[in-house]
Amino acid sequence: SAGNAFCQVTISNSAAPVVFADAVVASNIVNMGTPVAFGGDVTAASTFRTQGTNVSFGGAVTVPVFDNRNGGLVFSGVVTTVTFTNWQGDLTFRDNVSTRDFHCAPGGMLLTFNAGKTYTIGNLGLYGRGGYPIQLRSSAGSHWYLNVTNRATVRLVDVQYSDALAGETIRPVASTDSGSNSNWVFGEAWHTWVGTNSAVFTNANNWIPAGVPDSVAHLLVDGFYSNAPILSGTATVMRMMVGGGVTTATLTVNGQL
């Protein structure tokens, strides 16, 4: 890049990997599927979108919107974003991360966090799926630090060595405690809305695991459903989370909740 700032950088080279030896500055950066190594800092004024496998960042990454569609990414420097979304592939973070929104879906991925580093996230959304959890691991046998400052919506994850004491308590749905986690509450009996039969809130078969919501139920409506729930009568539940993820979640209450 030779110190130049670009408007749009599009990387599309199926013949060989692409290497940027120094810093890259652009309005938007799009990788169409090429293995890329960024040797220096990466700064985008708007969006960084990548569909390539084996993308590595040697320096700091400063981007308002980071969108990963495929493949494994390795970040060696500090990552600062507003919204970070990972749709597929493993992620490795070797330094601190700060972002307002961090979302991963739909599962089957490994997130590795550097031991001793801090990951400050406003809204955390992690959405594994049956048989394909999202694994959260430390780079070594010691803690990595998670600070959720606003809200965590988490399901089907497998977590180890996460110290989340600095932020909000995390209550993951149908998840695995692999040990040495702080401020994570595992084992609560959550029901997730899927709406496969209808939009009727009180239909047991619209929830996983199946069951009619009652006064001791913990309920999650995260946007991954066939029909949005509608409550027409009266229901009492212990705890309920609506939204907070990468898709819009809607609950219509025509009665009393």
Short mmCIF file of C-alpha atoms in Angstrom, two decimals:
data_model
loop_
_atom_site.label_atom_id
_atom_site.label_comp_id
_atom_site.label_asym_id
_atom_site.label_seq_id
_atom_site.Cartn_x
_atom_site.Cartn_y
_atom_site.Cartn_z
CA SER A 1 0.00 0.00 0.00
CA ALA A 2 3.05 2.27 0.36
CA GLY A 3 1.28 4.54 2.82
CA ASN A 4 -1.61 5.28 0.48
CA ALA A 5 -5.25 5.39 1.60
CA PHE A 6 -7.78 3.72 -0.69
CA CYS A 7 -11.50 4.11 -1.22
CA GLN A 8 -12.28 0.45 -1.95
CA VAL A 9 -9.96 -2.53 -1.67
CA THR A 10 -11.26 -5.74 -3.26
CA ILE A 11 -9.10 -8.85 -2.99
CA SER A 12 -9.80 -11.53 -5.55
CA ASN A 13 -6.93 -13.81 -6.54
CA SER A 14 -7.58 -17.53 -6.86
CA ALA A 15 -4.04 -18.27 -8.06
CA ALA A 16 -2.08 -17.55 -4.87
CA PRO A 17 -2.31 -16.00 -1.40
CA VAL A 18 -2.06 -12.22 -1.13
CA VAL A 19 0.35 -10.49 1.26
CA PHE A 20 0.19 -6.87 2.40
CA ALA A 21 3.56 -6.09 3.92
CA ASP A 22 2.59 -2.81 5.60
CA ALA A 23 -0.49 -0.97 6.86
CA VAL A 24 -3.72 -0.87 4.85
CA VAL A 25 -6.13 2.08 5.07
CA ALA A 26 -9.36 2.16 3.08
CA SER A 27 -13.02 3.10 3.23
CA ASN A 28 -14.12 -0.50 2.58
CA ILE A 29 -12.21 -3.77 2.30
CA VAL A 30 -13.71 -6.88 0.69
CA ASN A 31 -12.01 -10.25 0.40
CA MET A 32 -13.74 -12.45 -2.17
CA GLY A 33 -12.22 -15.72 -0.98
CA THR A 34 -8.44 -15.39 -1.10
CA PRO A 35 -6.00 -16.39 1.68
CA VAL A 36 -4.56 -13.07 2.89
CA ALA A 37 -1.81 -12.02 5.28
CA PHE A 38 -1.90 -8.43 6.54
CA GLY A 39 1.52 -7.55 7.91
CA GLY A 40 0.62 -4.21 9.45
CA ASP A 41 -2.38 -2.40 10.88
CA VAL A 42 -5.70 -2.55 9.04
CA THR A 43 -8.06 0.44 9.19
CA ALA A 44 -11.36 0.76 7.35
CA ALA A 45 -13.71 3.72 7.64
CA SER A 46 -16.80 1.58 7.06
CA THR A 47 -16.70 -2.20 6.51
CA PHE A 48 -14.31 -5.16 6.32
CA ARG A 49 -16.00 -8.21 4.79
CA THR A 50 -14.16 -11.45 4.13
CA GLN A 51 -15.16 -14.76 2.57
CA GLY A 52 -11.65 -16.16 2.45
CA THR A 53 -10.05 -18.91 4.48
CA ASN A 54 -6.74 -18.46 6.29
CA VAL A 55 -6.76 -14.70 6.80
CA SER A 56 -4.25 -13.34 9.31
CA PHE A 57 -3.75 -9.88 10.79
CA GLY A 58 -0.31 -8.99 12.07
CA GLY A 59 -1.23 -5.59 13.49
CA ALA A 60 -4.18 -3.78 14.97
CA VAL A 61 -7.58 -3.95 13.28
CA THR A 62 -9.81 -0.87 13.52
CA VAL A 63 -13.07 -1.25 11.61
CA PRO A 64 -16.65 -0.17 12.45
CA VAL A 65 -18.22 -3.27 10.87
CA PHE A 66 -16.32 -6.56 10.59
CA ASP A 67 -18.17 -9.37 8.79
CA ASN A 68 -16.62 -12.82 8.40
CA ARG A 69 -18.46 -15.19 6.06
CA ASN A 70 -16.05 -18.11 5.79
CA GLY A 71 -12.80 -19.56 7.03
CA GLY A 72 -10.44 -19.16 9.94
CA LEU A 73 -9.09 -15.79 11.05
CA VAL A 74 -6.10 -15.01 13.29
CA PHE A 75 -5.78 -11.59 14.94
CA SER A 76 -2.37 -10.86 16.44
CA GLY A 77 -3.05 -7.22 17.37
CA VAL A 78 -5.75 -5.27 19.16
CA VAL A 79 -9.19 -5.44 17.54
CA THR A 80 -11.52 -2.43 17.80
CA THR A 81 -14.92 -2.56 16.11
CA VAL A 82 -18.52 -1.47 16.57
CA THR A 83 -20.04 -4.70 15.22
CA PHE A 84 -18.18 -8.00 14.78
CA THR A 85 -20.09 -10.88 13.16
CA ASN A 86 -18.74 -14.36 12.46
CA TRP A 87 -20.90 -16.63 10.32
CA GLN A 88 -18.44 -19.45 9.76
CA GLY A 89 -14.92 -20.50 10.67
CA ASP A 90 -12.63 -20.47 13.69
CA LEU A 91 -11.30 -17.28 15.27
CA THR A 92 -8.06 -16.73 17.20
CA PHE A 93 -7.53 -13.52 19.18
CA ARG A 94 -4.02 -12.91 20.52
CA ASP A 95 -4.63 -9.45 21.99
CA ASN A 96 -7.42 -7.36 23.49
CA VAL A 97 -10.75 -6.84 21.75
CA SER A 98 -13.24 -4.02 22.18
CA THR A 99 -16.60 -3.99 20.39
CA ARG A 100 -20.18 -2.92 20.99
CA ASP A 101 -21.69 -6.04 19.39
CA PHE A 102 -20.09 -9.47 18.97
CA HIS A 103 -22.17 -12.21 17.32
CA CYS A 104 -21.33 -15.74 16.18
CA ALA A 105 -23.78 -18.14 14.51
CA PRO A 106 -24.77 -20.85 13.72
CA GLY A 107 -22.21 -22.97 15.57
CA GLY A 108 -19.52 -25.53 14.83
CA MET A 109 -16.67 -23.07 15.43
CA LEU A 110 -13.76 -22.62 17.82
CA LEU A 111 -12.96 -19.24 19.38
CA THR A 112 -9.54 -19.04 21.02
CA PHE A 113 -8.76 -16.14 23.36
CA ASN A 114 -5.29 -15.27 24.57
CA ALA A 115 -4.71 -16.05 28.23
CA GLY A 116 -4.41 -12.86 30.27
CA LYS A 117 -6.02 -10.60 27.66
CA THR A 118 -9.32 -8.74 28.06
CA TYR A 119 -12.31 -8.91 25.71
CA THR A 120 -14.74 -6.04 26.26
CA ILE A 121 -18.09 -6.57 24.54
CA GLY A 122 -21.28 -4.56 24.89
CA ASN A 123 -23.73 -7.13 23.53
CA LEU A 124 -22.57 -10.74 23.26
CA GLY A 125 -24.51 -13.15 21.04
CA LEU A 126 -23.30 -16.74 20.65
CA TYR A 127 -25.63 -19.16 18.87
CA GLY A 128 -24.54 -22.76 18.59
CA ARG A 129 -26.92 -25.40 17.29
CA GLY A 130 -27.66 -29.02 18.07
CA GLY A 131 -24.49 -31.08 17.70
CA TYR A 132 -22.47 -28.01 16.69
CA PRO A 133 -21.62 -25.95 19.76
CA ILE A 134 -19.42 -22.88 19.76
CA GLN A 135 -16.27 -23.63 21.74
CA LEU A 136 -14.61 -20.86 23.76
CA ARG A 137 -11.07 -21.71 24.79
CA SER A 138 -7.95 -20.17 26.27
CA SER A 139 -4.65 -20.15 24.39
CA ALA A 140 -3.11 -21.71 27.51
CA GLY A 141 -4.22 -23.32 30.76
CA SER A 142 -5.16 -20.03 32.42
CA HIS A 143 -7.90 -17.42 32.31
CA TRP A 144 -8.90 -15.06 29.56
CA TYR A 145 -11.01 -12.11 30.69
CA LEU A 146 -14.48 -11.35 29.36
CA ASN A 147 -16.25 -8.09 30.20
CA VAL A 148 -19.84 -7.97 28.91
CA THR A 149 -21.01 -4.43 29.61
CA ASN A 150 -24.64 -4.66 28.50
CA ARG A 151 -26.19 -7.99 27.55
CA ALA A 152 -25.31 -11.62 26.79
CA THR A 153 -27.54 -13.94 24.76
CA VAL A 154 -25.78 -17.30 24.62
CA ARG A 155 -26.85 -20.83 23.70
CA LEU A 156 -25.12 -24.12 22.95
CA VAL A 157 -21.57 -23.14 23.84
CA ASP A 158 -18.71 -25.04 25.47
CA VAL A 159 -16.61 -22.75 27.67
CA GLN A 160 -13.33 -23.06 29.53
CA TYR A 161 -11.06 -20.67 31.50
CA SER A 162 -13.36 -17.66 31.05
CA ASP A 163 -13.24 -15.06 33.82
CA ALA A 164 -16.32 -12.86 33.25
CA LEU A 165 -16.39 -11.24 36.71
CA ALA A 166 -15.80 -7.74 35.32
CA GLY A 167 -19.15 -7.62 33.52
CA GLU A 168 -22.67 -8.96 33.36
CA THR A 169 -23.48 -12.49 34.53
CA ILE A 170 -23.76 -14.88 31.57
CA ARG A 171 -26.56 -17.47 31.65
CA PRO A 172 -25.98 -19.79 28.68
CA VAL A 173 -28.75 -22.02 27.37
CA ALA A 174 -28.06 -25.77 26.95
CA SER A 175 -24.32 -25.27 27.31
CA THR A 176 -21.25 -27.04 28.71
CA ASP A 177 -19.05 -25.88 31.56
CA SER A 178 -15.63 -27.33 30.76
CA GLY A 179 -14.13 -25.84 33.89
CA SER A 180 -12.48 -22.78 35.44
CA ASN A 181 -15.25 -20.31 34.49
CA SER A 182 -16.32 -17.35 36.64
CA ASN A 183 -19.63 -15.43 36.45
CA TRP A 184 -21.14 -18.03 34.12
CA VAL A 185 -24.32 -19.73 35.38
CA PHE A 186 -24.73 -23.15 33.79
CA GLY A 187 -27.48 -25.70 34.25
CA GLU A 188 -30.57 -23.50 34.31
CA ALA A 189 -33.55 -25.11 32.58
CA TRP A 190 -33.96 -22.82 29.58
CA HIS A 191 -36.53 -23.30 26.82
CA THR A 192 -35.80 -21.83 23.38
CA TRP A 193 -38.62 -20.73 21.08
CA VAL A 194 -38.55 -22.38 17.62
CA GLY A 195 -42.19 -21.94 16.58
CA THR A 196 -42.24 -24.99 14.32
CA ASN A 197 -45.90 -25.85 14.97
CA SER A 198 -47.51 -22.41 15.21
CA ALA A 199 -47.19 -18.96 16.75
CA VAL A 200 -49.00 -19.99 19.95
CA PHE A 201 -46.84 -19.07 22.95
CA THR A 202 -48.40 -21.74 25.20
CA ASN A 203 -47.98 -24.63 22.73
CA ALA A 204 -45.40 -26.94 24.32
CA ASN A 205 -44.14 -28.18 20.94
CA ASN A 206 -43.06 -24.70 19.91
CA TRP A 207 -40.26 -24.80 22.51
CA ILE A 208 -37.02 -26.78 22.78
CA PRO A 209 -37.06 -28.73 24.99
CA ALA A 210 -40.83 -29.11 24.69
CA GLY A 211 -42.87 -27.75 27.57
CA VAL A 212 -45.57 -25.25 28.44
CA PRO A 213 -44.00 -22.11 30.00
CA ASP A 214 -44.68 -21.89 33.72
CA SER A 215 -43.63 -19.86 36.74
CA VAL A 216 -40.21 -21.55 37.03
CA ALA A 217 -39.36 -21.44 33.32
CA HIS A 218 -36.42 -19.61 31.75
CA LEU A 219 -37.32 -18.64 28.17
CA LEU A 220 -35.26 -17.45 25.19
CA VAL A 221 -36.70 -15.89 22.03
CA ASP A 222 -33.64 -15.11 19.91
CA GLY A 223 -34.97 -14.74 16.37
CA PHE A 224 -34.09 -18.21 15.09
CA TYR A 225 -37.63 -19.52 14.62
CA SER A 226 -40.25 -20.50 12.04
CA ASN A 227 -43.07 -18.38 13.52
CA ALA A 228 -42.79 -15.44 15.89
CA PRO A 229 -44.51 -16.12 19.24
CA ILE A 230 -47.88 -14.59 20.12
CA LEU A 231 -49.26 -14.66 23.65
CA SER A 232 -53.03 -14.23 23.69
CA GLY A 233 -53.76 -15.10 27.32
CA THR A 234 -51.85 -14.84 30.57
CA ALA A 235 -48.47 -16.40 31.36
CA THR A 236 -46.05 -16.21 34.28
CA VAL A 237 -42.38 -17.15 33.85
CA MET A 238 -39.23 -16.89 35.97
CA ARG A 239 -36.94 -15.24 33.38
CA MET A 240 -37.18 -14.28 29.73
CA MET A 241 -34.76 -12.97 27.11
CA VAL A 242 -35.96 -11.58 23.78
CA GLY A 243 -33.59 -10.59 20.99
CA GLY A 244 -29.99 -9.56 21.36
CA GLY A 245 -28.77 -11.59 18.38
CA VAL A 246 -27.96 -11.27 14.71
CA THR A 247 -31.60 -11.64 13.65
CA THR A 248 -34.64 -9.66 14.74
CA ALA A 249 -36.74 -11.30 17.46
CA THR A 250 -40.39 -10.40 18.03
CA LEU A 251 -42.78 -11.33 20.84
CA THR A 252 -46.38 -10.13 20.56
CA VAL A 253 -48.29 -9.94 23.84
CA ASN A 254 -52.05 -9.56 23.47
CA GLY A 255 -52.64 -10.68 27.03
CA GLN A 256 -50.51 -10.41 30.17
CA LEU A 257 -46.96 -11.64 30.77
#
